[in-house]
Tab-separated table of C-alpha atoms in Angstrom:
chain	number	residue	atom	x	y	z
A	235	MET	CA	30.655	17.493	-8.115
A	236	TYR	CA	31.730	19.162	-4.892
A	237	GLY	CA	34.511	16.124	-4.577
A	238	LEU	CA	31.258	13.819	-4.026
A	239	ILE	CA	30.367	12.505	-7.269
A	240	PRO	CA	31.837	11.943	-10.484
A	241	ASP	CA	32.420	14.776	-12.456
A	242	ASP	CA	30.871	12.939	-15.604
A	243	TRP	CA	27.476	11.771	-13.310
A	244	GLY	CA	24.905	13.304	-15.489
A	245	ALA	CA	22.536	15.968	-14.519
A	246	TYR	CA	22.079	17.856	-17.776
A	247	ALA	CA	19.400	20.360	-17.982
A	248	ARG	CA	18.564	19.790	-21.513
A	249	PRO	CA	15.621	17.298	-21.086
A	250	TRP	CA	14.411	19.601	-18.047
A	251	VAL	CA	14.016	22.439	-20.222
A	252	ALA	CA	12.848	20.707	-23.095
A	253	GLU	CA	9.903	19.279	-21.406
A	254	LEU	CA	8.913	22.185	-19.204
A	255	ALA	CA	9.455	25.175	-20.812
A	256	ALA	CA	7.602	24.914	-24.271
A	257	PRO	CA	4.570	22.595	-23.234
A	258	LEU	CA	4.087	24.785	-19.650
A	259	GLU	CA	2.766	28.008	-21.169
A	260	CYS	CA	2.033	29.144	-17.553
A	261	LEU	CA	5.826	28.480	-16.736
A	262	LYS	CA	6.819	31.735	-14.664
A	263	ALA	CA	9.711	30.713	-12.375
A	264	LEU	CA	12.402	27.470	-12.971
A	265	HIS	CA	14.846	26.234	-9.858
A	266	LEU	CA	17.427	24.110	-10.853
A	267	ARG	CA	20.148	22.898	-8.414
A	268	ARG	CA	23.592	21.170	-8.873
A	269	MET	CA	22.784	20.651	-12.585
A	270	VAL	CA	24.917	20.675	-16.279
A	271	VAL	CA	23.111	24.274	-17.449
A	272	THR	CA	24.121	25.113	-20.882
A	273	ASP	CA	24.020	28.610	-23.352
A	274	ASN	CA	21.727	26.612	-24.926
A	275	ASP	CA	19.721	25.599	-22.577
A	276	LEU	CA	19.123	29.054	-21.531
A	277	ALA	CA	18.595	29.934	-25.022
A	278	ALA	CA	15.698	27.301	-25.445
A	279	LEU	CA	14.115	28.685	-21.937
A	280	VAL	CA	14.356	32.163	-23.111
A	281	ARG	CA	12.920	31.404	-26.740
A	282	ALA	CA	10.019	29.705	-25.148
A	283	ARG	CA	9.298	31.546	-21.627
A	284	GLY	CA	11.151	34.538	-21.752
A	285	HIS	CA	8.682	36.804	-21.948
A	286	MET	CA	6.362	36.243	-19.107
A	287	LEU	CA	9.473	34.519	-17.017
A	288	GLN	CA	9.273	36.128	-13.569
A	289	GLU	CA	11.837	33.943	-11.460
A	290	LEU	CA	15.068	32.157	-12.515
A	291	LYS	CA	17.106	30.113	-10.010
A	292	LEU	CA	20.339	28.786	-10.928
A	293	ASP	CA	21.551	27.441	-7.670
A	294	LYS	CA	25.556	25.755	-7.892
A	295	CYS	CA	24.766	25.271	-11.569
A	296	SER	CA	27.598	24.932	-14.337
A	297	ASP	CA	29.073	25.234	-17.800
A	298	PHE	CA	27.324	28.410	-18.846
A	299	SER	CA	28.550	31.723	-19.883
A	300	THR	CA	27.590	35.716	-19.623
A	301	ASP	CA	26.322	35.237	-22.526
A	302	ALA	CA	23.775	33.690	-21.961
A	303	LEU	CA	23.018	35.970	-18.849
A	304	ARG	CA	23.062	38.563	-21.462
A	305	LEU	CA	20.354	36.870	-23.478
A	306	VAL	CA	18.026	36.236	-20.460
A	307	ALA	CA	18.699	39.902	-19.520
A	308	ARG	CA	17.868	41.407	-22.734
A	309	SER	CA	14.451	39.024	-22.920
A	310	CYS	CA	13.126	38.258	-20.008
A	311	ARG	CA	11.846	42.068	-19.190
A	312	SER	CA	9.567	40.713	-16.215
A	313	LEU	CA	12.366	38.858	-14.213
A	314	ARG	CA	11.968	39.823	-10.302
A	315	THR	CA	14.345	36.874	-8.946
A	316	LEU	CA	17.446	36.022	-11.167
A	317	PHE	CA	19.772	33.798	-8.955
A	318	LEU	CA	22.999	32.309	-9.557
A	319	GLU	CA	24.824	31.647	-6.108
A	320	GLU	CA	28.348	29.339	-6.120
A	321	CYS	CA	27.473	29.099	-10.038
A	322	ILE	CA	30.576	28.133	-12.198
A	323	ILE	CA	30.029	31.030	-14.949
A	324	ALA	CA	32.546	31.300	-17.745
A	325	ASP	CA	33.261	35.189	-17.518
A	326	LYS	CA	32.889	36.408	-21.408
A	327	GLY	CA	32.172	40.082	-20.346
A	328	THR	CA	30.301	42.508	-17.895
A	329	GLU	CA	27.400	43.598	-20.548
A	330	TRP	CA	24.885	41.300	-18.929
A	331	LEU	CA	24.620	43.073	-15.744
A	332	HIS	CA	24.351	46.468	-17.600
A	333	ASP	CA	21.627	44.931	-19.795
A	334	LEU	CA	20.011	43.834	-16.691
A	335	ALA	CA	20.059	47.043	-15.305
A	336	ILE	CA	18.561	48.370	-18.361
A	337	ASN	CA	15.328	45.817	-19.420
A	338	ASN	CA	14.169	44.587	-15.855
A	339	PRO	CA	13.017	47.830	-14.052
A	340	VAL	CA	10.799	45.404	-11.690
A	341	LEU	CA	13.789	43.518	-10.301
A	342	VAL	CA	13.399	42.288	-6.671
A	343	THR	CA	16.566	39.839	-6.158
A	344	LEU	CA	19.920	39.605	-7.343
A	345	ASN	CA	22.171	37.186	-6.185
A	346	PHE	CA	25.818	36.022	-7.776
A	347	HIS	CA	27.322	35.671	-4.777
A	348	MET	CA	30.716	33.257	-4.740
A	349	THR	CA	31.293	33.234	-8.361
A	350	GLU	CA	34.401	34.618	-10.178
A	351	LEU	CA	31.949	37.018	-12.108
A	352	THR	CA	33.688	40.564	-12.280
A	353	VAL	CA	31.241	43.776	-10.682
A	354	VAL	CA	31.499	47.324	-12.863
A	355	PRO	CA	30.305	49.867	-10.017
A	356	ASP	CA	28.784	52.090	-13.062
A	357	ASP	CA	26.738	49.357	-13.404
A	358	LEU	CA	25.567	48.629	-9.792
A	359	GLU	CA	24.490	51.987	-9.497
A	360	LEU	CA	22.717	52.068	-13.069
A	361	LEU	CA	20.798	49.025	-11.562
A	362	ALA	CA	19.937	50.729	-7.912
A	363	LYS	CA	19.011	53.931	-10.231
A	364	ASN	CA	16.760	51.797	-12.434
A	365	CYS	CA	15.331	49.102	-9.946
A	366	LYS	CA	13.725	50.854	-8.019
A	367	SER	CA	11.969	47.540	-5.941
A	368	LEU	CA	15.671	45.876	-5.586
A	369	ILE	CA	15.829	44.860	-2.140
A	370	SER	CA	18.405	41.931	-2.073
A	371	LEU	CA	21.725	41.869	-3.658
A	372	LYS	CA	24.733	39.682	-3.275
A	373	ILE	CA	27.676	39.541	-5.444
A	374	SER	CA	31.108	38.635	-5.935
A	375	ASP	CA	33.830	40.336	-4.830
A	376	CYS	CA	34.369	44.228	-5.105
A	377	ASP	CA	36.191	46.513	-2.717
A	378	PHE	CA	33.782	48.125	-1.068
A	379	THR	CA	35.018	51.907	-1.888
A	380	ASP	CA	33.781	51.022	-4.745
A	381	LEU	CA	30.317	50.525	-3.495
A	382	ILE	CA	29.615	53.889	-1.758
A	383	GLY	CA	28.061	55.456	-4.852
A	384	PHE	CA	25.365	52.320	-5.061
A	385	PHE	CA	24.985	52.247	-1.305
A	386	ARG	CA	23.557	55.391	-1.676
A	387	MET	CA	21.288	55.276	-4.396
A	388	ALA	CA	19.598	51.886	-3.674
A	389	LYS	CA	17.520	53.446	-0.807
A	390	SER	CA	15.143	50.285	-0.915
A	391	LEU	CA	17.816	47.661	-0.331
A	392	GLN	CA	17.204	45.745	2.777
A	393	GLU	CA	20.013	42.585	2.248
A	394	PHE	CA	23.296	43.032	1.184
A	395	ALA	CA	26.140	40.232	0.793
A	396	GLY	CA	30.018	40.106	-1.027
A	397	GLY	CA	31.920	42.951	-1.663
A	398	ALA	CA	35.205	42.933	-0.130
A	399	PHE	CA	37.603	44.778	1.968
A	400	ILE	CA	40.845	44.374	-0.346
A	401	GLU	CA	43.518	46.557	1.531
A	402	GLN	CA	42.691	44.860	5.483
A	403	GLY	CA	43.464	47.492	8.283
A	404	GLU	CA	42.721	50.256	6.042
A	405	LEU	CA	39.816	51.879	8.508
A	406	THR	CA	40.126	55.520	7.120
A	407	LYS	CA	39.807	53.877	3.647
A	408	TYR	CA	36.376	52.437	4.689
A	409	GLY	CA	34.987	55.155	7.099
A	410	ASN	CA	32.714	56.547	4.265
A	411	VAL	CA	30.922	53.172	3.698
A	412	LYS	CA	27.424	53.836	4.981
A	413	PHE	CA	24.884	51.154	3.989
A	414	PRO	CA	21.038	52.216	3.504
A	415	SER	CA	18.738	53.283	6.099
A	416	ARG	CA	17.061	49.793	5.412
A	417	MET	CA	19.375	47.603	5.771
A	418	CYS	CA	18.648	44.273	7.803
A	419	SER	CA	20.456	41.480	6.529
A	420	LEU	CA	24.254	41.722	6.024
A	421	GLY	CA	26.756	39.346	4.615
A	422	LEU	CA	30.369	40.695	4.456
A	423	THR	CA	33.457	38.868	2.973
A	424	TYR	CA	37.049	39.256	3.764
A	425	MET	CA	36.229	41.794	6.771
A	426	GLY	CA	38.388	42.311	9.867
A	427	THR	CA	39.028	43.173	13.374
A	428	ASN	CA	39.589	46.830	11.922
A	429	GLU	CA	36.449	46.789	9.741
A	430	VAL	CA	33.557	45.747	12.321
A	431	PRO	CA	32.821	49.287	13.660
A	432	ILE	CA	31.317	49.875	9.931
A	433	ILE	CA	28.787	47.780	11.384
A	434	PHE	CA	27.786	49.440	14.861
A	435	PRO	CA	25.646	51.955	13.639
A	436	PHE	CA	23.089	50.218	12.611
A	437	SER	CA	23.263	46.519	14.371
A	438	ALA	CA	20.365	46.664	16.289
A	439	ILE	CA	18.222	46.261	13.445
A	440	LEU	CA	19.914	43.621	12.022
A	441	LYS	CA	17.878	40.342	11.914
A	442	LYS	CA	20.304	38.304	9.793
A	443	LEU	CA	24.253	38.229	9.900
A	444	ASP	CA	26.230	36.172	7.946
A	445	LEU	CA	29.954	36.132	9.266
A	446	GLN	CA	31.143	32.752	7.175
A	447	TYR	CA	34.031	34.614	4.989
A	448	THR	CA	34.990	37.347	7.456
A	449	PHE	CA	38.612	37.295	9.310
A	450	LEU	CA	37.387	37.746	12.380
A	451	THR	CA	38.699	36.647	15.954
A	452	THR	CA	36.488	35.134	18.532
A	453	GLU	CA	36.470	38.226	20.493
A	454	ASP	CA	35.459	40.343	17.542
A	455	HIS	CA	32.325	37.823	17.216
A	456	CYS	CA	31.627	38.219	20.927
A	457	GLN	CA	31.789	42.060	20.567
A	458	LEU	CA	29.835	42.707	17.216
A	459	ILE	CA	27.275	40.217	18.086
A	460	ALA	CA	26.607	41.492	21.973
A	461	LYS	CA	25.233	44.462	19.693
A	462	CYS	CA	22.711	42.561	17.914
A	463	PRO	CA	19.831	41.544	19.906
A	464	ASN	CA	17.501	41.299	16.948
A	465	LEU	CA	18.647	38.444	15.112
A	466	LEU	CA	17.032	36.145	13.614
A	467	VAL	CA	19.342	34.280	11.270
A	468	LEU	CA	23.120	34.323	12.412
A	469	ALA	CA	25.683	31.996	10.009
A	470	VAL	CA	29.141	31.413	11.321
A	471	ARG	CA	32.718	29.417	11.505
A	472	ASN	CA	33.340	27.739	14.505
A	473	VAL	CA	36.024	30.093	15.564
A	474	ILE	CA	33.271	31.579	17.480
A	475	GLY	CA	33.645	29.416	20.009
A	476	ASP	CA	31.666	28.565	22.958
A	477	ARG	CA	32.432	31.854	24.461
A	478	GLY	CA	30.644	33.586	21.217
A	479	LEU	CA	27.900	31.065	21.606
A	480	GLY	CA	27.180	32.422	25.036
A	481	VAL	CA	27.052	35.638	23.954
A	482	VAL	CA	24.390	34.582	21.439
A	483	ALA	CA	22.348	32.808	23.916
A	484	ASP	CA	22.518	36.033	26.495
A	485	THR	CA	21.870	38.517	22.913
A	486	CYS	CA	19.656	37.006	20.412
A	487	LYS	CA	16.498	36.091	22.342
A	488	LYS	CA	14.477	35.936	18.874
A	489	LEU	CA	17.275	33.775	16.772
A	490	GLN	CA	15.540	31.309	15.061
A	491	ARG	CA	18.258	29.568	12.280
A	492	LEU	CA	21.771	29.300	13.669
A	493	ARG	CA	24.651	27.860	11.224
A	494	VAL	CA	28.474	27.113	12.216
A	495	GLU	CA	30.344	25.984	9.843
A	496	ARG	CA	33.552	24.059	9.952
A	497	GLY	CA	36.730	27.031	10.386
A	498	ASP	CA	40.479	26.598	9.963
A	499	ASP	CA	41.942	23.075	10.096
A	500	ASP	CA	44.400	24.233	11.911
A	501	PRO	CA	44.722	23.270	15.599
A	502	GLY	CA	46.759	25.918	17.041
A	503	LEU	CA	44.666	28.632	14.986
A	504	GLN	CA	41.313	26.666	16.601
A	505	GLU	CA	42.842	26.391	20.479
A	506	GLU	CA	43.736	30.336	20.183
A	507	GLN	CA	40.143	31.462	18.797
A	508	GLY	CA	37.713	28.864	19.656
A	509	GLY	CA	35.748	25.481	18.534
A	510	VAL	CA	32.582	24.614	19.435
A	511	SER	CA	31.468	22.339	21.574
A	512	GLN	CA	28.625	20.704	24.079
A	513	VAL	CA	29.021	24.106	26.197
A	514	GLY	CA	28.649	26.356	23.496
A	515	LEU	CA	25.282	24.043	22.240
A	516	THR	CA	24.133	24.061	25.144
A	517	ALA	CA	24.277	27.507	26.208
A	518	VAL	CA	22.099	28.332	22.886
A	519	ALA	CA	19.994	25.493	23.330
A	520	VAL	CA	18.690	27.356	27.251
A	521	GLY	CA	18.910	31.231	25.701
A	522	CYS	CA	17.702	30.763	22.129
A	523	ARG	CA	14.319	28.755	22.645
A	524	GLU	CA	13.013	29.808	19.402
A	525	LEU	CA	15.104	28.354	17.186
A	526	GLU	CA	13.974	26.390	14.337
A	527	TYR	CA	17.213	25.033	12.790
A	528	ILE	CA	20.456	24.352	13.806
A	529	ALA	CA	23.481	23.302	11.907
A	530	ALA	CA	26.810	22.648	13.652
A	531	TYR	CA	30.698	21.451	13.170
A	532	VAL	CA	31.610	20.651	17.003
A	533	SER	CA	35.073	19.678	18.412
A	534	ASP	CA	33.090	17.734	21.325
A	535	ILE	CA	29.439	17.092	22.259
A	536	THR	CA	27.878	15.201	25.033
A	537	ASN	CA	24.432	13.603	25.546
A	538	GLY	CA	23.613	16.294	28.125
A	539	ALA	CA	23.792	18.617	25.178
A	540	LEU	CA	21.636	16.979	23.159
A	541	GLU	CA	19.017	16.598	25.894
A	542	SER	CA	19.366	20.517	26.478
A	543	ILE	CA	17.977	20.741	22.537
A	544	GLY	CA	14.988	18.415	23.089
A	545	THR	CA	14.292	20.088	26.212
A	546	PHE	CA	14.497	23.872	25.244
A	547	CYS	CA	14.181	23.863	21.648
A	548	LYS	CA	10.170	22.806	20.563
A	549	ASN	CA	10.358	25.114	17.511
A	550	LEU	CA	12.971	23.264	15.605
A	551	CYS	CA	12.406	21.723	12.517
A	552	ASP	CA	15.805	21.098	10.941
A	553	PHE	CA	18.863	19.799	13.014
A	554	ARG	CA	22.497	18.737	11.289
A	555	LEU	CA	25.743	18.078	13.686
A	556	VAL	CA	29.398	17.201	12.291
A	557	LEU	CA	31.076	15.884	15.141
A	558	LEU	CA	34.874	16.722	13.571
A	559	ASP	CA	37.926	14.664	14.260
A	560	ARG	CA	40.457	17.283	15.352
A	561	GLU	CA	39.561	15.742	19.140
A	562	GLU	CA	41.211	12.407	19.886
A	563	MET	CA	38.473	11.729	22.791
A	564	ILE	CA	35.458	12.970	22.991
A	565	THR	CA	33.825	13.369	26.262
A	566	ASP	CA	30.509	10.930	25.931
A	567	LEU	CA	30.167	8.311	23.417
A	568	PRO	CA	27.818	6.655	22.487
A	569	LEU	CA	25.359	9.223	22.221
A	570	ASP	CA	22.363	7.058	21.985
A	571	ASN	CA	20.537	8.647	25.058
A	572	GLY	CA	20.803	12.488	23.879
A	573	VAL	CA	19.831	11.647	20.411
A	574	ARG	CA	16.751	10.015	21.792
A	575	ALA	CA	15.852	12.941	23.880
A	576	LEU	CA	16.564	15.149	21.595
A	577	LEU	CA	14.058	13.322	18.596
A	578	ARG	CA	11.425	12.660	21.770
A	579	GLY	CA	11.456	16.467	22.419
A	580	CYS	CA	11.558	18.308	19.139
A	581	THR	CA	8.039	16.353	17.330
A	582	LYS	CA	8.110	19.359	14.587
A	583	LEU	CA	11.710	18.161	13.544
A	584	ARG	CA	11.323	17.034	9.110
A	585	ARG	CA	15.135	16.922	8.768
A	586	PHE	CA	18.092	15.523	10.675
A	587	ALA	CA	21.140	15.224	9.954
A	588	LEU	CA	24.301	13.062	12.444
A	589	TYR	CA	27.623	12.988	10.794
A	590	LEU	CA	29.333	11.446	13.838
A	591	ARG	CA	32.957	9.118	14.827
A	592	PRO	CA	33.225	5.320	14.909
A	593	GLY	CA	31.672	4.430	17.806
A	594	GLY	CA	29.537	8.041	17.573
A	595	LEU	CA	26.321	5.988	17.919
A	596	SER	CA	25.292	2.172	19.091
A	597	ASP	CA	22.843	-0.386	17.161
A	598	ALA	CA	20.270	0.881	20.368
A	599	GLY	CA	20.546	4.589	19.020
A	600	LEU	CA	19.997	3.960	15.355
A	601	GLY	CA	17.115	2.024	16.534
A	602	TYR	CA	16.103	4.991	18.577
A	603	ILE	CA	16.395	7.317	15.830
A	604	GLY	CA	13.623	5.138	14.015
A	605	GLN	CA	11.567	4.439	16.626
A	606	TYR	CA	11.299	9.148	17.364
A	607	SER	CA	11.391	10.030	13.743
A	608	GLY	CA	7.991	9.819	12.743
A	609	THR	CA	7.689	13.187	11.301
A	610	ILE	CA	11.330	13.200	9.193
A	611	GLN	CA	11.572	13.301	5.840
A	612	TYR	CA	14.923	13.652	5.134
A	613	MET	CA	17.935	12.243	7.052
A	614	LEU	CA	21.677	11.986	6.832
A	615	LEU	CA	23.658	9.455	8.874
A	616	GLY	CA	27.267	8.930	8.792
A	617	ASN	CA	29.309	6.614	11.001
A	618	VAL	CA	26.047	5.493	12.947
A	619	GLY	CA	25.341	1.949	14.170
A	620	GLU	CA	27.283	-1.188	14.568
A	621	THR	CA	25.859	-4.006	12.877
A	622	ASP	CA	23.207	-5.114	10.362
A	623	ASP	CA	20.547	-5.524	12.967
A	624	GLY	CA	20.486	-1.487	14.318
A	625	LEU	CA	20.321	-0.677	10.171
A	626	ILE	CA	16.559	-2.931	10.576
A	627	ARG	CA	15.673	-1.489	13.590
A	628	PHE	CA	16.094	1.677	12.374
A	629	ALA	CA	14.046	1.051	9.272
A	630	LEU	CA	11.433	-0.342	11.084
A	631	GLY	CA	10.576	3.028	12.579
A	632	CYS	CA	10.711	5.457	9.643
A	633	VAL	CA	7.553	5.180	8.084
A	634	ASN	CA	7.574	8.575	6.859
A	635	LEU	CA	11.059	9.429	5.769
A	636	ARG	CA	10.987	9.812	2.115
A	637	LYS	CA	15.152	11.089	1.724
A	638	LEU	CA	18.062	9.215	2.917
A	639	GLU	CA	21.769	9.454	2.762
A	640	LEU	CA	23.919	7.167	4.443
A	641	ARG	CA	27.775	7.685	4.810
A	642	SER	CA	30.586	5.527	5.763
A	643	CYS	CA	28.442	2.648	7.317
A	644	CYS	CA	29.337	-0.787	8.205
A	645	PHE	CA	26.409	-2.467	6.884
A	646	SER	CA	26.282	-5.699	4.630
A	647	GLU	CA	24.848	-4.803	1.152
A	648	GLN	CA	21.846	-7.546	2.239
A	649	ALA	CA	20.669	-5.481	5.044
A	650	LEU	CA	20.390	-1.834	3.503
A	651	ALA	CA	18.704	-3.731	0.531
A	652	LEU	CA	16.216	-5.187	3.259
A	653	ALA	CA	15.734	-2.211	4.815
A	654	ILE	CA	15.551	0.461	2.064
A	655	ARG	CA	12.775	-1.855	0.808
A	656	SER	CA	11.170	-1.604	4.547
A	657	MET	CA	10.921	2.051	4.707
A	658	PRO	CA	7.281	2.938	2.579
A	659	SER	CA	7.725	6.100	1.666
A	660	LEU	CA	11.626	6.713	1.031
A	661	ARG	CA	11.727	7.966	-2.777
A	662	TYR	CA	15.370	8.677	-2.936
A	663	VAL	CA	18.868	6.957	-1.240
A	664	TRP	CA	22.188	7.460	-1.499
A	665	VAL	CA	24.653	5.120	0.331
A	666	GLN	CA	28.001	6.240	-0.069
A	667	GLY	CA	30.665	3.257	1.801
A	668	TYR	CA	29.856	0.165	3.206
A	669	LYS	CA	30.825	-3.677	2.710
A	670	ALA	CA	30.049	-3.925	-0.784
A	671	SER	CA	30.365	-7.055	-3.472
A	672	GLN	CA	31.848	-6.349	-6.593
A	673	THR	CA	28.495	-6.845	-8.379
A	674	GLY	CA	25.800	-5.360	-6.410
A	675	ARG	CA	23.871	-8.515	-6.848
A	676	ASP	CA	21.976	-8.203	-3.434
A	677	LEU	CA	20.666	-4.398	-4.485
A	678	MET	CA	18.444	-6.624	-6.528
A	679	LEU	CA	16.439	-7.558	-3.100
A	680	MET	CA	15.138	-3.332	-2.968
A	681	ALA	CA	14.026	-4.272	-6.586
A	682	ARG	CA	10.031	-2.791	-7.340
A	683	PRO	CA	8.150	-0.937	-9.775
A	684	PHE	CA	9.717	2.292	-11.353
A	685	TRP	CA	12.810	2.104	-8.969
A	686	ASN	CA	16.055	2.843	-10.451
A	687	ILE	CA	19.000	1.446	-8.548
A	688	GLU	CA	22.439	2.650	-10.011
A	689	PHE	CA	25.753	0.737	-8.431
A	690	THR	CA	28.874	2.212	-8.003
A	691	PRO	CA	31.485	-0.615	-6.971
A	692	PRO	CA	34.441	-0.205	-4.815
A	693	SER	CA	37.723	0.507	-6.881
A	694	SER	CA	41.330	0.695	-5.259
A	695	GLU	CA	42.842	2.463	-7.647
A	696	ASN	CA	42.151	5.659	-6.570
A	697	VAL	CA	44.204	6.182	-3.279
A	698	LYS	CA	45.377	10.078	-1.832
A	699	GLU	CA	48.652	10.261	-1.457
A	700	ASP	CA	48.683	9.263	2.224
A	701	GLY	CA	47.170	6.109	1.391
A	702	GLU	CA	43.719	6.762	2.173
A	703	PRO	CA	41.199	5.797	-0.514
A	704	CYS	CA	39.692	8.640	-1.979
A	705	VAL	CA	36.340	9.471	-2.029
A	706	ASP	CA	35.176	7.789	-5.405
A	707	SER	CA	36.957	4.646	-4.413
A	708	GLN	CA	34.286	3.490	-1.837
A	709	ALA	CA	31.263	1.269	-3.107
A	710	GLN	CA	27.955	3.889	-3.739
A	711	ILE	CA	24.438	2.779	-4.248
A	712	LEU	CA	22.024	5.835	-5.498
A	713	ALA	CA	18.393	4.415	-5.552
A	714	TYR	CA	15.378	6.640	-6.493
A	715	TYR	CA	11.733	6.406	-7.987
A	716	SER	CA	11.407	7.553	-11.989
A	717	LEU	CA	8.510	7.904	-14.209
A	718	ALA	CA	10.912	8.153	-17.128
A	719	GLY	CA	12.694	4.410	-16.651
A	720	LYS	CA	15.935	3.653	-17.067
A	721	ARG	CA	18.368	7.054	-17.504
A	722	SER	CA	20.669	7.120	-20.635
A	723	ASP	CA	23.365	9.531	-19.400
A	724	CYS	CA	25.106	7.181	-16.920
A	725	PRO	CA	28.736	7.907	-16.416
A	726	GLN	CA	31.034	3.932	-17.079
A	727	SER	CA	31.680	3.865	-13.318
A	728	VAL	CA	28.114	3.798	-12.614
A	729	VAL	CA	26.185	0.065	-13.036
A	730	PRO	CA	22.649	0.545	-13.824
A	731	LEU	CA	20.635	-2.429	-11.983
A	732	TYR	CA	17.327	-3.937	-13.090
A	733	PRO	CA	14.878	-7.006	-12.814
A	734	VAL	CA	15.730	-9.549	-15.947
């Protein structure tokens, strides 16, 4: 799943549906994430709770088809939210959307963004006509000229994402595209420089803008964002560059969430159009002091930039940083003092992720994370620390940590087991890439009641063409609390470990 674990890992929805649908007479909402969901699973859910289901969210799920969606559309007539973003769905026809428009007049949110489902513009217009409360719509690819009628009819629509500018540069073709007057959240796909002016008439009222799937240059970002002073949420790729983040800092004083995703890996393109470093992050920290969420892929970073975030972003609850490997030299490593300053300053942090390069954080820095992370409940760390001693120092401070993920670490199996055992609130841990044995024998040091340990031994068979090991060649540990006991759907590559 997403290149991180084997395809046959498990995560089947069937037992969850069986346990929840029939016994829970009050069940009105169900949210499944990254699970294998079949048509039969959805049929069982509909039979048991279709008459009262108001919210169905299938987030990044797979293995079902539009036949099941049609059954949901016909049977769940109180449905207010249907969420299918990034699901892998077998497209057996478009009737599901037509039936949804006819049978669900109370629908408020529909999301099938980033799927391969076919869009019929007439069905969207029927949806707008019948569902007067429709506030949010996110769809798969559909040319914007085919959406003109829908936008004209969707008077209540406030959020839209998806669509497509199929013919790049044909501004005259898209000149008649007009968004509803209440539109305040927008995420457009395949938009280029020539299509940006379409947003200008209502850019001042936008509160959320997603530009991750556009073809915009650094200059395009600067011009557009300069016209969006009321943004609360902004998602972009790192082509925005430090210059673009400077415009964000000067313009978007109310910004609460900022996401800077990884862009094109072509070094020439990055050099020409942008790339995010400590310069952009520092500008945002100083200029956008209402930030609650920062997630960024950066090409360079310094302790000073992290200190600025700790100094100015006092409302930060979620911080995630990935240091890319494009640059040979990083300005200021290790980041020990910067991480310490950030954690000491951002006392509201609940989620923290730091994926660096070797040498990015010493044992002392890892100890600082443990010492100053008393409020953090979820953490992901990659390429951090130097020895087992750093891991133990980290673990002794994480009294409230509930979920931990470690990637590409230098720690021994014994140290990992002892560290995990010493974190009293830990409910889930996933380690990928460490100094593993072939049997996982030392992992038994963390055994306890109701604690499932699943070990994937290292494999020398799976390597890439360049000789580098594949993800699934690295040793992995998955451990978690479960009242259900040992699971029965482990793939052959996984070794469940239990006390004798």
